[in-house]
Amino acid sequence: MIYIDNNATTAVAPEVVDAMRPYLESEYYNPSSLYEPAEKVQKALRAARSSVAAHLGCRADEILFTSCATESNNAAIFGAAASNPKRRQIITTRVEHPAVLEVCRELGRRGYTIAEIPVDTAGNLDIAGLARALTPGGTLLVSVMHANNETGVVFPVERLVRLVKQVDPAILFHTDATQSVTKLPIDLAGEFREVDLLSFSGHKIHAPKGVGVLFIRRGAPVRPFLFGGHQESGRRGGTENVPYIIGIARAMELAAETHEADIARITRLRDKLESGIVSNIPYIEVNGKGAPRMPNTLNIACHSIEGEGILYSLNEYKICASSGSACTSGSLDPSHVLTAMRVPFTAIHGSVRFSLSRYTTEEEIDRILEVFPGIVANLRAMSPYWDKEKNEPAGFRNWTEKK
Ligand code: PLP
């Protein structure tokens, strides 16, 4: 089996499992309890929090452990809104993950004004548009993702946060860094020093599903979202998920140990996959090609065929990838990200995402390169959108003009 869908989720690293195991098997005590074995667990929890903070360049008390990035985003956005009800505008982007976009839209239904900033055809954010949308005294929060989960396009968070804070330092800046943590440099004491809130998740970084992180900068006005016990300094009630917190901390340590070598290898393999596909198959476009991109992500648009068909065919070769469209999640609507990038109609449905991890091998890339041209050719031979005589998309000129 070839797993090349790491932006969806990642394999739990064996070292992470080893680190977690004692806290599942024998060190199961509630860290808040007052006997000695529980104190040991409390100490391990403190160490994990400090380690996560050290990797991000922040203080341990600025790290809040959650259950996933979706919870972190909800806590950040609803928490910001609850702390400052006078400010009624939120700015985000059209290409956010639903874990941000739908939270903002829910606030929109509750009377907030939501500005969703567009992107260009390469996926770059309309920064001038964002600047125009900022309203001193009125904007509550700007939430802009660091790296896009579908295309891998990276937004210039340092530049954006500077711009926002120059207009009004009281506007909170949140970034969903679920796809970038451990892959791109993030320093909350350096380039990201003005970022107020940052979210991510364990299962994208070789820790298990069920644990996430929300960084809340000291002093940032964010009301608790989950009321209950005193855990997480009273900001999120609920007994801490100690084994998984140990797991996410270990995953970050591991990533840091081999970061440079891993990223160099992943970039080389991704580039090999990209050039191998693009140079051997006609009418393929790389979504996000003209923008800075994550080293591990390749999203391609194959004209005149369905992403679903490509995924089924890949599956027959035991290759697990993902469609760029929402088809896989039971909806036939095209991806909102690719729609925002104005990917042409005949290509948007034929988009496929390959996302690599440090476990991706050269042999796996070679195997994909071996089978992929045949898959595309077979599907095109059956497609009503493919002109078999001219060997090009049917009505080719029309969609070029539309773009
Ligand atoms: N944000 C981004 C950018 C993502 O890619 C994802 C998951 O794909 C999420 C948020 C949601 O993460 P989780 O499944 O941990 O809630």
PDB file of C-alpha atoms in Angstrom, residues 6 10-11 34 47 62 81 83 111 116 120 158 194 202 216 305 337 351 360 376 387:
ATOM      1  CA  ASN A   6      -0.570  12.994   4.587  1.00  0.00           C
ATOM      2  CA  THR A  10      -0.421  10.859   9.111  1.00  0.00           C
ATOM      3  CA  ALA A  11       0.818   7.559  10.472  1.00  0.00           C
ATOM      4  CA  LEU A  34      -2.826  14.574  45.010  1.00  0.00           C
ATOM      5  CA  ALA A  47       7.296  18.796  30.587  1.00  0.00           C
ATOM      6  CA  GLU A  62       0.480  30.136  26.391  1.00  0.00           C
ATOM      7  CA  ALA A  81     -15.799  37.192  19.853  1.00  0.00           C
ATOM      8  CA  SER A  83     -14.277  38.737  24.903  1.00  0.00           C
ATOM      9  CA  GLY A 111     -24.906  39.272  13.182  1.00  0.00           C
ATOM     10  CA  GLU A 116     -13.754  36.610   3.024  1.00  0.00           C
ATOM     11  CA  ASP A 120      -5.668  34.975  -7.404  1.00  0.00           C
ATOM     12  CA  GLU A 158       4.546  37.670   9.110  1.00  0.00           C
ATOM     13  CA  GLU A 194       2.707  39.562  16.777  1.00  0.00           C
ATOM     14  CA  GLY A 202      -1.545  16.111  16.410  1.00  0.00           C
ATOM     15  CA  ILE A 216      -2.984  32.043  23.065  1.00  0.00           C
ATOM     16  CA  ILE A 305     -11.617  13.663 -16.158  1.00  0.00           C
ATOM     17  CA  VAL A 337     -10.334  26.440  -2.688  1.00  0.00           C
ATOM     18  CA  SER A 351      -7.984  17.554  -9.330  1.00  0.00           C
ATOM     19  CA  THR A 360       7.308   8.487   1.708  1.00  0.00           C
ATOM     20  CA  VAL A 376      -5.262   9.383 -16.935  1.00  0.00           C
ATOM     21  CA  ASP A 387     -11.670  15.036 -27.823  1.00  0.00           C
TER      22      ASP A 387
END
